[in-house]
Amino acid sequence: AQTVTQSQPEMSVQEAETVTLSCTYDTSESDYYLFWYKQPPSRQMILVIRQEAYKQQNATENRFSVNFQKAAKSFSLKISDSQLGDAAMYFCAYRGPNTDKLIFGTGTRLQVFP
Amino acid sequence: ETGVTQTPRHLVMGMTNKKSLKCEQHLGHNAMYWYKQSAKKPLELMFVYNFKEQTENNSVPSRFSPECPNSSHLFLHLHTLQPEDSALYLCASSQPGANYGYTFGSGTRLTVV
């Protein structure tokens, strides 16, 4: 069965600095999708960035980028120029081929200090 | 406006009560999901509906009963719950086969007393 592991329950970063959140996953599939979601105190999960496994190029969305290492089954999220509004829970998620189900990790709580 | 609306936002119920959670989406999606979010645990998929048909029941106890009358609405009927059922219940929607992930609601915080 596929699993997603986030080994950092909590992380903190100074405003304007860079932070990297880790995620590893286990799958025997070669074609799949990976996602990072942000859950602020408002509780709504917001899609931050996604990566298709067949694309070698790392996805980037403004200050958010990923380091996708397919062979290592690693999918880390880098937040550059951190802002106070980035403080939230961050969840890594996996979606396999031929399914719409998302499998989530346990999340990382990110604190941003001024 | 998130596109996926969940009501109520908070719910406190006794173990003998019957209540329902509601989820509504106006995104034209045809797949809807119920997830349970408990502290320090991965989100647990409970039910999946595609085009109003239930396609997944992830071994959820029968005290949770989903209903999907149309592609825009999803309910979770609750009865005879246990304190360990206290959690945040998240609804999400997506377009089947699309690869952009889900759109989530803001959840219902359920407390069973």
Short mmCIF file of C-alpha atoms in Angstrom, two decimals:
data_model
loop_
_atom_site.label_atom_id
_atom_site.label_comp_id
_atom_site.label_asym_id
_atom_site.label_seq_id
_atom_site.Cartn_x
_atom_site.Cartn_y
_atom_site.Cartn_z
CA ALA A 1 0.00 0.00 0.00
CA GLN A 2 1.11 3.52 -0.67
CA THR A 3 2.18 5.59 2.30
CA VAL A 4 3.27 9.18 2.80
CA THR A 5 5.65 10.16 5.59
CA GLN A 6 6.34 13.62 6.94
CA SER A 7 9.05 13.26 9.56
CA GLN A 8 8.99 16.85 10.83
CA PRO A 9 5.99 17.47 13.11
CA GLU A 10 7.03 21.11 13.56
CA MET A 11 9.35 23.55 11.82
CA SER A 12 10.07 27.21 12.34
CA VAL A 13 11.59 29.91 10.17
CA GLN A 14 12.44 33.57 10.44
CA GLU A 15 10.51 35.94 8.23
CA ALA A 16 12.22 36.43 4.83
CA GLU A 17 14.30 33.26 5.28
CA THR A 18 13.98 29.95 3.46
CA VAL A 19 12.63 26.71 4.91
CA THR A 20 12.35 23.20 3.51
CA LEU A 21 9.68 20.71 4.55
CA SER A 22 10.37 17.02 3.97
CA CYS A 23 8.13 14.34 2.54
CA THR A 24 8.82 10.78 1.50
CA TYR A 25 6.43 8.27 0.03
CA ASP A 26 6.28 4.64 -0.85
CA THR A 27 4.82 3.32 -4.06
CA SER A 28 5.51 0.72 -6.71
CA GLU A 29 3.91 2.84 -9.39
CA SER A 30 5.86 4.83 -11.96
CA ASP A 31 3.16 7.31 -12.88
CA TYR A 32 1.56 9.31 -10.08
CA TYR A 33 0.98 12.81 -8.72
CA LEU A 34 2.26 14.54 -5.63
CA PHE A 35 0.80 17.55 -3.89
CA TRP A 36 1.50 19.96 -1.08
CA TYR A 37 -1.48 21.43 0.73
CA LYS A 38 -1.52 24.25 3.24
CA GLN A 39 -4.03 24.33 6.09
CA PRO A 40 -4.14 27.70 7.88
CA PRO A 41 -6.12 28.26 11.09
CA SER A 42 -9.20 28.81 8.94
CA ARG A 43 -8.97 25.03 8.39
CA GLN A 44 -9.51 25.06 4.65
CA MET A 45 -6.90 23.00 2.84
CA ILE A 46 -5.39 25.00 -0.01
CA LEU A 47 -3.37 23.48 -2.83
CA VAL A 48 0.12 24.96 -2.84
CA ILE A 49 1.87 23.04 -5.58
CA ARG A 50 1.68 19.77 -7.49
CA GLN A 51 4.13 17.58 -9.36
CA GLU A 52 3.56 14.94 -12.01
CA ALA A 53 5.97 12.04 -11.57
CA TYR A 54 6.70 11.74 -15.28
CA LYS A 55 8.04 15.30 -15.36
CA GLN A 56 11.66 15.63 -14.34
CA GLN A 57 11.47 19.38 -13.93
CA ASN A 58 10.66 20.49 -10.41
CA ALA A 59 7.42 22.43 -10.06
CA THR A 60 7.54 26.06 -8.99
CA GLU A 61 4.79 28.44 -7.88
CA ASN A 62 6.11 31.88 -6.99
CA ARG A 63 7.93 31.48 -3.63
CA PHE A 64 7.13 27.77 -3.43
CA SER A 65 9.17 25.10 -5.17
CA VAL A 66 9.70 21.40 -4.81
CA ASN A 67 12.69 19.12 -4.93
CA PHE A 68 11.35 15.94 -6.50
CA GLN A 69 13.71 12.98 -6.29
CA LYS A 70 11.85 10.11 -7.92
CA ALA A 71 14.43 7.41 -7.27
CA ALA A 72 14.61 8.36 -3.61
CA LYS A 73 10.82 8.82 -3.42
CA SER A 74 11.31 12.21 -1.89
CA PHE A 75 9.21 15.33 -2.44
CA SER A 76 10.31 18.28 -0.33
CA LEU A 77 8.76 21.75 -0.34
CA LYS A 78 10.94 24.85 -0.25
CA ILE A 79 9.41 28.13 0.83
CA SER A 80 11.56 31.14 -0.04
CA ASP A 81 11.25 34.62 1.48
CA SER A 82 8.94 33.27 4.19
CA GLN A 83 6.05 35.47 5.22
CA LEU A 84 3.95 35.53 8.37
CA GLY A 85 1.00 34.32 6.33
CA ASP A 86 2.88 31.13 5.49
CA ALA A 87 2.35 29.90 9.06
CA ALA A 88 0.10 26.84 8.78
CA MET A 89 0.00 23.07 8.69
CA TYR A 90 1.48 21.66 5.51
CA PHE A 91 0.40 18.28 4.19
CA CYS A 92 2.09 16.20 1.54
CA ALA A 93 -0.22 13.99 -0.52
CA TYR A 94 0.10 11.24 -3.13
CA ARG A 95 -2.29 10.20 -5.86
CA GLY A 96 -1.67 7.05 -7.81
CA PRO A 97 -2.68 6.26 -11.39
CA ASN A 98 -6.27 5.42 -12.22
CA THR A 99 -7.61 6.70 -8.93
CA ASP A 100 -8.84 9.97 -7.52
CA LYS A 101 -7.93 9.09 -3.94
CA LEU A 102 -5.37 11.24 -2.18
CA ILE A 103 -3.18 9.71 0.53
CA PHE A 104 -1.91 12.24 3.03
CA GLY A 105 0.97 12.46 5.47
CA THR A 106 0.61 13.53 9.08
CA GLY A 107 1.51 17.14 8.37
CA THR A 108 4.18 19.62 9.44
CA ARG A 109 3.29 22.67 11.48
CA LEU A 110 5.26 25.67 10.24
CA GLN A 111 5.78 28.69 12.48
CA VAL A 112 7.09 31.94 11.04
CA PHE A 113 8.74 34.40 13.40
CA PRO A 114 9.06 38.12 12.66
CA GLU B 1 -16.09 31.96 -1.33
CA THR B 2 -14.22 28.68 -1.38
CA GLY B 3 -16.40 26.76 -3.83
CA VAL B 4 -16.94 24.01 -1.24
CA THR B 5 -19.13 24.97 1.70
CA GLN B 6 -19.56 22.89 4.82
CA THR B 7 -22.13 23.38 7.55
CA PRO B 8 -22.20 23.57 10.46
CA ARG B 9 -18.74 24.86 11.24
CA HIS B 10 -18.89 23.47 14.77
CA LEU B 11 -21.06 20.74 16.25
CA VAL B 12 -21.32 19.36 19.74
CA MET B 13 -23.46 16.29 20.14
CA GLY B 14 -24.22 13.68 22.73
CA MET B 15 -23.65 10.01 22.08
CA THR B 16 -27.35 9.36 21.64
CA ASN B 17 -28.01 12.25 19.27
CA LYS B 18 -28.57 12.15 15.53
CA LYS B 19 -27.10 14.95 13.45
CA SER B 20 -26.03 15.57 9.88
CA LEU B 21 -23.10 17.34 8.27
CA LYS B 22 -23.66 19.05 4.96
CA CYS B 23 -21.30 19.75 2.09
CA GLU B 24 -22.10 21.72 -1.05
CA GLN B 25 -19.95 22.56 -4.04
CA HIS B 26 -20.58 24.86 -6.99
CA LEU B 27 -17.55 23.92 -9.05
CA GLY B 28 -19.19 21.47 -11.42
CA HIS B 29 -17.19 18.61 -9.94
CA ASN B 30 -18.54 15.07 -10.08
CA ALA B 31 -16.52 13.47 -7.30
CA MET B 32 -16.97 14.23 -3.61
CA TYR B 33 -15.17 12.94 -0.55
CA TRP B 34 -15.43 12.78 3.22
CA TYR B 35 -12.18 12.82 5.21
CA LYS B 36 -11.65 12.60 8.95
CA GLN B 37 -8.81 14.68 10.40
CA SER B 38 -7.57 13.80 13.88
CA ALA B 39 -4.57 15.32 15.62
CA LYS B 40 -1.19 13.83 14.69
CA LYS B 41 -2.73 11.33 12.28
CA PRO B 42 -2.91 11.36 8.49
CA LEU B 43 -6.19 12.43 7.00
CA GLU B 44 -8.38 9.35 6.79
CA LEU B 45 -10.47 8.87 3.69
CA MET B 46 -13.98 7.79 4.70
CA PHE B 47 -16.17 7.81 1.60
CA VAL B 48 -15.90 8.58 -2.09
CA TYR B 49 -18.75 9.41 -4.44
CA ASN B 50 -18.43 9.58 -8.22
CA PHE B 51 -21.40 10.85 -10.18
CA LYS B 52 -23.61 10.32 -7.08
CA GLU B 53 -22.55 6.69 -6.68
CA GLN B 54 -20.53 5.56 -3.69
CA THR B 55 -17.30 4.07 -4.97
CA GLU B 56 -15.38 3.77 -1.73
CA ASN B 57 -16.23 2.98 1.87
CA ASN B 58 -12.99 2.80 3.78
CA SER B 59 -14.23 0.41 6.51
CA VAL B 60 -16.15 3.19 8.19
CA PRO B 61 -18.43 2.18 11.10
CA SER B 62 -22.12 2.15 10.29
CA ARG B 63 -22.78 4.95 12.77
CA PHE B 64 -21.55 7.17 9.90
CA SER B 65 -23.97 7.14 6.98
CA PRO B 66 -23.23 9.16 3.83
CA GLU B 67 -25.75 10.43 1.35
CA CYS B 68 -25.19 12.02 -2.05
CA PRO B 69 -28.49 13.14 -3.59
CA ASN B 70 -26.77 14.89 -6.50
CA SER B 71 -23.28 15.78 -7.65
CA SER B 72 -23.36 19.11 -5.79
CA HIS B 73 -24.40 17.91 -2.34
CA LEU B 74 -22.97 15.44 0.12
CA PHE B 75 -24.21 14.64 3.61
CA LEU B 76 -22.79 12.68 6.50
CA HIS B 77 -25.47 11.42 8.87
CA LEU B 78 -24.28 10.72 12.38
CA HIS B 79 -25.88 8.58 15.06
CA THR B 80 -24.77 6.89 18.26
CA LEU B 81 -21.28 8.32 17.99
CA GLN B 82 -18.41 7.71 20.39
CA PRO B 83 -16.08 10.28 21.96
CA GLU B 84 -13.23 9.01 19.75
CA ASP B 85 -15.24 10.17 16.74
CA SER B 86 -14.51 13.76 17.76
CA ALA B 87 -12.46 15.25 14.93
CA LEU B 88 -12.49 17.68 12.05
CA TYR B 89 -14.54 16.32 9.16
CA LEU B 90 -13.47 17.63 5.81
CA CYS B 91 -15.39 17.49 2.57
CA ALA B 92 -13.65 17.79 -0.78
CA SER B 93 -14.56 17.67 -4.43
CA SER B 94 -12.74 17.06 -7.68
CA GLN B 95 -13.32 16.32 -11.31
CA PRO B 96 -12.82 12.57 -11.85
CA GLY B 97 -9.69 11.88 -13.84
CA ALA B 98 -8.33 15.39 -13.49
CA ASN B 99 -4.88 15.74 -11.97
CA TYR B 100 -5.15 19.00 -10.08
CA GLY B 101 -6.14 17.50 -6.74
CA TYR B 102 -9.10 18.40 -4.57
CA THR B 103 -10.90 21.53 -3.52
CA PHE B 104 -11.65 21.37 0.19
CA GLY B 105 -14.22 22.93 2.45
CA SER B 106 -13.35 24.43 5.82
CA GLY B 107 -14.57 21.42 7.72
CA THR B 108 -16.93 20.72 10.60
CA ARG B 109 -15.33 20.49 14.02
CA LEU B 110 -17.26 17.71 15.74
CA THR B 111 -17.16 17.11 19.47
CA VAL B 112 -18.93 14.08 20.90
CA VAL B 113 -19.70 14.34 24.60
#
